[in-house]
Amino acid sequence: MKIHKTFKRIILSVLGTVLLLFIILVYHIATARPVENATIQVSRIDFDKPFDSLSTIDITQKLHAIPGVKSEIIVKRNVVVYFHDNRVADSKKIYNELMAKGNYKAKRFTVPVNLANKQVCPVMRHDGISYKFTKFIQGIFNKS
């Protein structure tokens, strides 16, 4: 009799804990905000020769002058990596404007075709149960 009551308490405690954790999970999914910088894209330009300190400053200033380019510009050896808002300008437009501003020998980096269609997020598969559950909960609470 005493074992039966202890077993019943353990089962109810475990079920209560699972229910509480499930409610917290649903609350977290329902109140999650969308990503604010979802339109920020990373692009790269490969130059034929490495930069010195003056040309690094020059290329950075010229990229900053192009609309849509963000302040994060990384110049290493002969590669320039920059962040831009893809609503304002795409990487091809920025590349063309940069080439018009200076006499550079460079090539815009493009992702190979076999990698272009790969899924970006390794955690969430679109056919997985966690993705479908998250979309379902967001659909219930975020009607806008």
mmCIF file with all atom_site columns, N, CA and C in Angstrom, residues 6-52:
data_model
loop_
_atom_site.group_PDB
_atom_site.id
_atom_site.type_symbol
_atom_site.label_atom_id
_atom_site.label_alt_id
_atom_site.label_comp_id
_atom_site.label_asym_id
_atom_site.label_entity_id
_atom_site.label_seq_id
_atom_site.pdbx_PDB_ins_code
_atom_site.Cartn_x
_atom_site.Cartn_y
_atom_site.Cartn_z
_atom_site.occupancy
_atom_site.B_iso_or_equiv
_atom_site.pdbx_formal_charge
_atom_site.auth_seq_id
_atom_site.auth_comp_id
_atom_site.auth_asym_id
_atom_site.auth_atom_id
_atom_site.pdbx_PDB_model_num
ATOM 1   N N  . THR A 1 6  ? 3.718  5.798  -3.018  1.00 0.00 ? 6  THR A N  1
ATOM 2   C CA . THR A 1 6  ? 4.998  6.373  -3.414  1.00 0.00 ? 6  THR A CA 1
ATOM 3   C C  . THR A 1 6  ? 5.142  6.345  -4.939  1.00 0.00 ? 6  THR A C  1
ATOM 4   N N  . PHE A 1 7  ? 4.773  5.236  -5.529  1.00 0.00 ? 7  PHE A N  1
ATOM 5   C CA . PHE A 1 7  ? 4.838  5.107  -6.983  1.00 0.00 ? 7  PHE A CA 1
ATOM 6   C C  . PHE A 1 7  ? 3.915  6.123  -7.657  1.00 0.00 ? 7  PHE A C  1
ATOM 7   N N  . LYS A 1 8  ? 2.715  6.302  -7.115  1.00 0.00 ? 8  LYS A N  1
ATOM 8   C CA . LYS A 1 8  ? 1.754  7.254  -7.657  1.00 0.00 ? 8  LYS A CA 1
ATOM 9   C C  . LYS A 1 8  ? 2.280  8.687  -7.551  1.00 0.00 ? 8  LYS A C  1
ATOM 10  N N  . ARG A 1 9  ? 2.924  9.033  -6.431  1.00 0.00 ? 9  ARG A N  1
ATOM 11  C CA . ARG A 1 9  ? 3.506  10.373 -6.258  1.00 0.00 ? 9  ARG A CA 1
ATOM 12  C C  . ARG A 1 9  ? 4.638  10.621 -7.260  1.00 0.00 ? 9  ARG A C  1
ATOM 13  N N  . ILE A 1 10 ? 5.468  9.615  -7.484  1.00 0.00 ? 10 ILE A N  1
ATOM 14  C CA . ILE A 1 10 ? 6.581  9.757  -8.426  1.00 0.00 ? 10 ILE A CA 1
ATOM 15  C C  . ILE A 1 10 ? 6.044  9.981  -9.835  1.00 0.00 ? 10 ILE A C  1
ATOM 16  N N  . ILE A 1 11 ? 5.051  9.202  -10.227 1.00 0.00 ? 11 ILE A N  1
ATOM 17  C CA . ILE A 1 11 ? 4.463  9.341  -11.566 1.00 0.00 ? 11 ILE A CA 1
ATOM 18  C C  . ILE A 1 11 ? 3.830  10.717 -11.725 1.00 0.00 ? 11 ILE A C  1
ATOM 19  N N  . LEU A 1 12 ? 3.079  11.174 -10.728 1.00 0.00 ? 12 LEU A N  1
ATOM 20  C CA . LEU A 1 12 ? 2.447  12.498 -10.803 1.00 0.00 ? 12 LEU A CA 1
ATOM 21  C C  . LEU A 1 12 ? 3.493  13.608 -10.816 1.00 0.00 ? 12 LEU A C  1
ATOM 22  N N  . SER A 1 13 ? 4.562  13.456 -10.066 1.00 0.00 ? 13 SER A N  1
ATOM 23  C CA . SER A 1 13 ? 5.633  14.460 -10.070 1.00 0.00 ? 13 SER A CA 1
ATOM 24  C C  . SER A 1 13 ? 6.299  14.550 -11.442 1.00 0.00 ? 13 SER A C  1
ATOM 25  N N  . VAL A 1 14 ? 6.590  13.407 -12.039 1.00 0.00 ? 14 VAL A N  1
ATOM 26  C CA . VAL A 1 14 ? 7.214  13.388 -13.367 1.00 0.00 ? 14 VAL A CA 1
ATOM 27  C C  . VAL A 1 14 ? 6.265  13.992 -14.401 1.00 0.00 ? 14 VAL A C  1
ATOM 28  N N  . LEU A 1 15 ? 5.002  13.615 -14.376 1.00 0.00 ? 15 LEU A N  1
ATOM 29  C CA . LEU A 1 15 ? 4.029  14.178 -15.320 1.00 0.00 ? 15 LEU A CA 1
ATOM 30  C C  . LEU A 1 15 ? 3.850  15.684 -15.115 1.00 0.00 ? 15 LEU A C  1
ATOM 31  N N  . GLY A 1 16 ? 3.834  16.126 -13.869 1.00 0.00 ? 16 GLY A N  1
ATOM 32  C CA . GLY A 1 16 ? 3.735  17.559 -13.586 1.00 0.00 ? 16 GLY A CA 1
ATOM 33  C C  . GLY A 1 16 ? 4.942  18.324 -14.112 1.00 0.00 ? 16 GLY A C  1
ATOM 34  N N  . THR A 1 17 ? 6.118  17.746 -13.930 1.00 0.00 ? 17 THR A N  1
ATOM 35  C CA . THR A 1 17 ? 7.342  18.386 -14.426 1.00 0.00 ? 17 THR A CA 1
ATOM 36  C C  . THR A 1 17 ? 7.328  18.460 -15.948 1.00 0.00 ? 17 THR A C  1
ATOM 37  N N  . VAL A 1 18 ? 6.937  17.385 -16.606 1.00 0.00 ? 18 VAL A N  1
ATOM 38  C CA . VAL A 1 18 ? 6.869  17.373 -18.072 1.00 0.00 ? 18 VAL A CA 1
ATOM 39  C C  . VAL A 1 18 ? 5.854  18.397 -18.559 1.00 0.00 ? 18 VAL A C  1
ATOM 40  N N  . LEU A 1 19 ? 4.700  18.470 -17.904 1.00 0.00 ? 19 LEU A N  1
ATOM 41  C CA . LEU A 1 19 ? 3.678  19.450 -18.286 1.00 0.00 ? 19 LEU A CA 1
ATOM 42  C C  . LEU A 1 19 ? 4.197  20.877 -18.099 1.00 0.00 ? 19 LEU A C  1
ATOM 43  N N  . LEU A 1 20 ? 4.863  21.133 -16.990 1.00 0.00 ? 20 LEU A N  1
ATOM 44  C CA . LEU A 1 20 ? 5.419  22.466 -16.740 1.00 0.00 ? 20 LEU A CA 1
ATOM 45  C C  . LEU A 1 20 ? 6.464  22.832 -17.797 1.00 0.00 ? 20 LEU A C  1
ATOM 46  N N  . LEU A 1 21 ? 7.347  21.909 -18.123 1.00 0.00 ? 21 LEU A N  1
ATOM 47  C CA . LEU A 1 21 ? 8.362  22.169 -19.146 1.00 0.00 ? 21 LEU A CA 1
ATOM 48  C C  . LEU A 1 21 ? 7.724  22.380 -20.520 1.00 0.00 ? 21 LEU A C  1
ATOM 49  N N  . PHE A 1 22 ? 6.662  21.633 -20.829 1.00 0.00 ? 22 PHE A N  1
ATOM 50  C CA . PHE A 1 22 ? 5.964  21.806 -22.095 1.00 0.00 ? 22 PHE A CA 1
ATOM 51  C C  . PHE A 1 22 ? 5.316  23.188 -22.170 1.00 0.00 ? 22 PHE A C  1
ATOM 52  N N  . ILE A 1 23 ? 4.708  23.627 -21.082 1.00 0.00 ? 23 ILE A N  1
ATOM 53  C CA . ILE A 1 23 ? 4.094  24.960 -21.054 1.00 0.00 ? 23 ILE A CA 1
ATOM 54  C C  . ILE A 1 23 ? 5.151  26.041 -21.234 1.00 0.00 ? 23 ILE A C  1
ATOM 55  N N  . ILE A 1 24 ? 6.302  25.874 -20.602 1.00 0.00 ? 24 ILE A N  1
ATOM 56  C CA . ILE A 1 24 ? 7.399  26.842 -20.760 1.00 0.00 ? 24 ILE A CA 1
ATOM 57  C C  . ILE A 1 24 ? 7.880  26.854 -22.212 1.00 0.00 ? 24 ILE A C  1
ATOM 58  N N  . LEU A 1 25 ? 7.993  25.699 -22.838 1.00 0.00 ? 25 LEU A N  1
ATOM 59  C CA . LEU A 1 25 ? 8.409  25.622 -24.237 1.00 0.00 ? 25 LEU A CA 1
ATOM 60  C C  . LEU A 1 25 ? 7.419  26.339 -25.148 1.00 0.00 ? 25 LEU A C  1
ATOM 61  N N  . VAL A 1 26 ? 6.142  26.096 -24.959 1.00 0.00 ? 26 VAL A N  1
ATOM 62  C CA . VAL A 1 26 ? 5.117  26.750 -25.776 1.00 0.00 ? 26 VAL A CA 1
ATOM 63  C C  . VAL A 1 26 ? 5.159  28.257 -25.565 1.00 0.00 ? 26 VAL A C  1
ATOM 64  N N  . TYR A 1 27 ? 5.325  28.695 -24.328 1.00 0.00 ? 27 TYR A N  1
ATOM 65  C CA . TYR A 1 27 ? 5.420  30.136 -24.039 1.00 0.00 ? 27 TYR A CA 1
ATOM 66  C C  . TYR A 1 27 ? 6.636  30.737 -24.745 1.00 0.00 ? 27 TYR A C  1
ATOM 67  N N  . HIS A 1 28 ? 7.759  30.046 -24.687 1.00 0.00 ? 28 HIS A N  1
ATOM 68  C CA . HIS A 1 28 ? 8.975  30.543 -25.329 1.00 0.00 ? 28 HIS A CA 1
ATOM 69  C C  . HIS A 1 28 ? 8.794  30.660 -26.845 1.00 0.00 ? 28 HIS A C  1
ATOM 70  N N  . ILE A 1 29 ? 8.200  29.669 -27.473 1.00 0.00 ? 29 ILE A N  1
ATOM 71  C CA . ILE A 1 29 ? 7.981  29.716 -28.921 1.00 0.00 ? 29 ILE A CA 1
ATOM 72  C C  . ILE A 1 29 ? 6.992  30.815 -29.276 1.00 0.00 ? 29 ILE A C  1
ATOM 73  N N  . ALA A 1 30 ? 5.938  30.957 -28.467 1.00 0.00 ? 30 ALA A N  1
ATOM 74  C CA . ALA A 1 30 ? 4.900  31.943 -28.763 1.00 0.00 ? 30 ALA A CA 1
ATOM 75  C C  . ALA A 1 30 ? 5.405  33.377 -28.620 1.00 0.00 ? 30 ALA A C  1
ATOM 76  N N  . THR A 1 31 ? 6.337  33.614 -27.704 1.00 0.00 ? 31 THR A N  1
ATOM 77  C CA . THR A 1 31 ? 6.801  34.985 -27.471 1.00 0.00 ? 31 THR A CA 1
ATOM 78  C C  . THR A 1 31 ? 8.109  35.303 -28.182 1.00 0.00 ? 31 THR A C  1
ATOM 79  N N  . ALA A 1 32 ? 8.651  34.368 -28.946 1.00 0.00 ? 32 ALA A N  1
ATOM 80  C CA . ALA A 1 32 ? 9.908  34.618 -29.657 1.00 0.00 ? 32 ALA A CA 1
ATOM 81  C C  . ALA A 1 32 ? 9.688  35.682 -30.720 1.00 0.00 ? 32 ALA A C  1
ATOM 82  N N  . ARG A 1 33 ? 10.619 36.603 -30.796 1.00 0.00 ? 33 ARG A N  1
ATOM 83  C CA . ARG A 1 33 ? 10.518 37.671 -31.783 1.00 0.00 ? 33 ARG A CA 1
ATOM 84  C C  . ARG A 1 33 ? 11.232 37.258 -33.060 1.00 0.00 ? 33 ARG A C  1
ATOM 85  N N  . PRO A 1 34 ? 10.748 37.766 -34.191 1.00 0.00 ? 34 PRO A N  1
ATOM 86  C CA . PRO A 1 34 ? 11.439 37.439 -35.442 1.00 0.00 ? 34 PRO A CA 1
ATOM 87  C C  . PRO A 1 34 ? 12.824 38.078 -35.477 1.00 0.00 ? 34 PRO A C  1
ATOM 88  N N  . VAL A 1 35 ? 13.687 37.523 -36.272 1.00 0.00 ? 35 VAL A N  1
ATOM 89  C CA . VAL A 1 35 ? 15.048 38.024 -36.387 1.00 0.00 ? 35 VAL A CA 1
ATOM 90  C C  . VAL A 1 35 ? 15.012 39.415 -37.004 1.00 0.00 ? 35 VAL A C  1
ATOM 91  N N  . GLU A 1 36 ? 15.677 40.379 -36.336 1.00 0.00 ? 36 GLU A N  1
ATOM 92  C CA . GLU A 1 36 ? 15.631 41.768 -36.798 1.00 0.00 ? 36 GLU A CA 1
ATOM 93  C C  . GLU A 1 36 ? 16.506 42.005 -38.020 1.00 0.00 ? 36 GLU A C  1
ATOM 94  N N  . ASN A 1 37 ? 17.610 41.301 -38.120 1.00 0.00 ? 37 ASN A N  1
ATOM 95  C CA . ASN A 1 37 ? 18.533 41.547 -39.225 1.00 0.00 ? 37 ASN A CA 1
ATOM 96  C C  . ASN A 1 37 ? 18.470 40.430 -40.256 1.00 0.00 ? 37 ASN A C  1
ATOM 97  N N  . ALA A 1 38 ? 17.265 40.003 -40.582 1.00 0.00 ? 38 ALA A N  1
ATOM 98  C CA . ALA A 1 38 ? 17.100 38.899 -41.518 1.00 0.00 ? 38 ALA A CA 1
ATOM 99  C C  . ALA A 1 38 ? 17.453 39.292 -42.946 1.00 0.00 ? 38 ALA A C  1
ATOM 100 N N  . THR A 1 39 ? 17.610 40.565 -43.222 1.00 0.00 ? 39 THR A N  1
ATOM 101 C CA . THR A 1 39 ? 17.940 41.008 -44.574 1.00 0.00 ? 39 THR A CA 1
ATOM 102 C C  . THR A 1 39 ? 19.417 41.334 -44.734 1.00 0.00 ? 39 THR A C  1
ATOM 103 N N  . ILE A 1 40 ? 20.214 41.088 -43.712 1.00 0.00 ? 40 ILE A N  1
ATOM 104 C CA . ILE A 1 40 ? 21.655 41.338 -43.796 1.00 0.00 ? 40 ILE A CA 1
ATOM 105 C C  . ILE A 1 40 ? 22.306 40.129 -44.466 1.00 0.00 ? 40 ILE A C  1
ATOM 106 N N  . GLN A 1 41 ? 23.135 40.410 -45.448 1.00 0.00 ? 41 GLN A N  1
ATOM 107 C CA . GLN A 1 41 ? 23.792 39.355 -46.211 1.00 0.00 ? 41 GLN A CA 1
ATOM 108 C C  . GLN A 1 41 ? 25.301 39.566 -46.166 1.00 0.00 ? 41 GLN A C  1
ATOM 109 N N  . VAL A 1 42 ? 26.049 38.496 -46.222 1.00 0.00 ? 42 VAL A N  1
ATOM 110 C CA . VAL A 1 42 ? 27.508 38.552 -46.248 1.00 0.00 ? 42 VAL A CA 1
ATOM 111 C C  . VAL A 1 42 ? 27.958 38.282 -47.679 1.00 0.00 ? 42 VAL A C  1
ATOM 112 N N  . SER A 1 43 ? 28.863 39.106 -48.182 1.00 0.00 ? 43 SER A N  1
ATOM 113 C CA . SER A 1 43 ? 29.394 38.915 -49.528 1.00 0.00 ? 43 SER A CA 1
ATOM 114 C C  . SER A 1 43 ? 30.903 39.045 -49.500 1.00 0.00 ? 43 SER A C  1
ATOM 115 N N  . ARG A 1 44 ? 31.511 38.578 -50.570 1.00 0.00 ? 44 ARG A N  1
ATOM 116 C CA . ARG A 1 44 ? 32.978 38.540 -50.620 1.00 0.00 ? 44 ARG A CA 1
ATOM 117 C C  . ARG A 1 44 ? 33.464 38.914 -52.012 1.00 0.00 ? 44 ARG A C  1
ATOM 118 N N  . ILE A 1 45 ? 34.579 39.630 -52.050 1.00 0.00 ? 45 ILE A N  1
ATOM 119 C CA . ILE A 1 45 ? 35.251 39.969 -53.303 1.00 0.00 ? 45 ILE A CA 1
ATOM 120 C C  . ILE A 1 45 ? 36.696 39.517 -53.173 1.00 0.00 ? 45 ILE A C  1
ATOM 121 N N  . ASP A 1 46 ? 37.180 38.777 -54.162 1.00 0.00 ? 46 ASP A N  1
ATOM 122 C CA . ASP A 1 46 ? 38.562 38.303 -54.196 1.00 0.00 ? 46 ASP A CA 1
ATOM 123 C C  . ASP A 1 46 ? 39.363 39.177 -55.149 1.00 0.00 ? 46 ASP A C  1
ATOM 124 N N  . PHE A 1 47 ? 40.443 39.762 -54.660 1.00 0.00 ? 47 PHE A N  1
ATOM 125 C CA . PHE A 1 47 ? 41.314 40.606 -55.471 1.00 0.00 ? 47 PHE A CA 1
ATOM 126 C C  . PHE A 1 47 ? 42.543 39.808 -55.903 1.00 0.00 ? 47 PHE A C  1
ATOM 127 N N  . ASP A 1 48 ? 43.210 40.282 -56.956 1.00 0.00 ? 48 ASP A N  1
ATOM 128 C CA . ASP A 1 48 ? 44.333 39.517 -57.504 1.00 0.00 ? 48 ASP A CA 1
ATOM 129 C C  . ASP A 1 48 ? 45.616 39.666 -56.696 1.00 0.00 ? 48 ASP A C  1
ATOM 130 N N  . LYS A 1 49 ? 45.749 40.739 -55.901 1.00 0.00 ? 49 LYS A N  1
ATOM 131 C CA . LYS A 1 49 ? 46.958 40.906 -55.093 1.00 0.00 ? 49 LYS A CA 1
ATOM 132 C C  . LYS A 1 49 ? 46.594 41.376 -53.687 1.00 0.00 ? 49 LYS A C  1
ATOM 133 N N  . PRO A 1 50 ? 47.462 41.098 -52.712 1.00 0.00 ? 50 PRO A N  1
ATOM 134 C CA . PRO A 1 50 ? 47.186 41.501 -51.327 1.00 0.00 ? 50 PRO A CA 1
ATOM 135 C C  . PRO A 1 50 ? 47.185 43.019 -51.159 1.00 0.00 ? 50 PRO A C  1
ATOM 136 N N  . PHE A 1 51 ? 46.488 43.471 -50.123 1.00 0.00 ? 51 PHE A N  1
ATOM 137 C CA . PHE A 1 51 ? 46.384 44.896 -49.832 1.00 0.00 ? 51 PHE A CA 1
ATOM 138 C C  . PHE A 1 51 ? 47.506 45.344 -48.902 1.00 0.00 ? 51 PHE A C  1
ATOM 139 N N  . ASP A 1 52 ? 47.934 46.567 -49.072 1.00 0.00 ? 52 ASP A N  1
ATOM 140 C CA . ASP A 1 52 ? 48.793 47.187 -48.066 1.00 0.00 ? 52 ASP A CA 1
ATOM 141 C C  . ASP A 1 52 ? 47.886 48.035 -47.180 1.00 0.00 ? 52 ASP A C  1
#
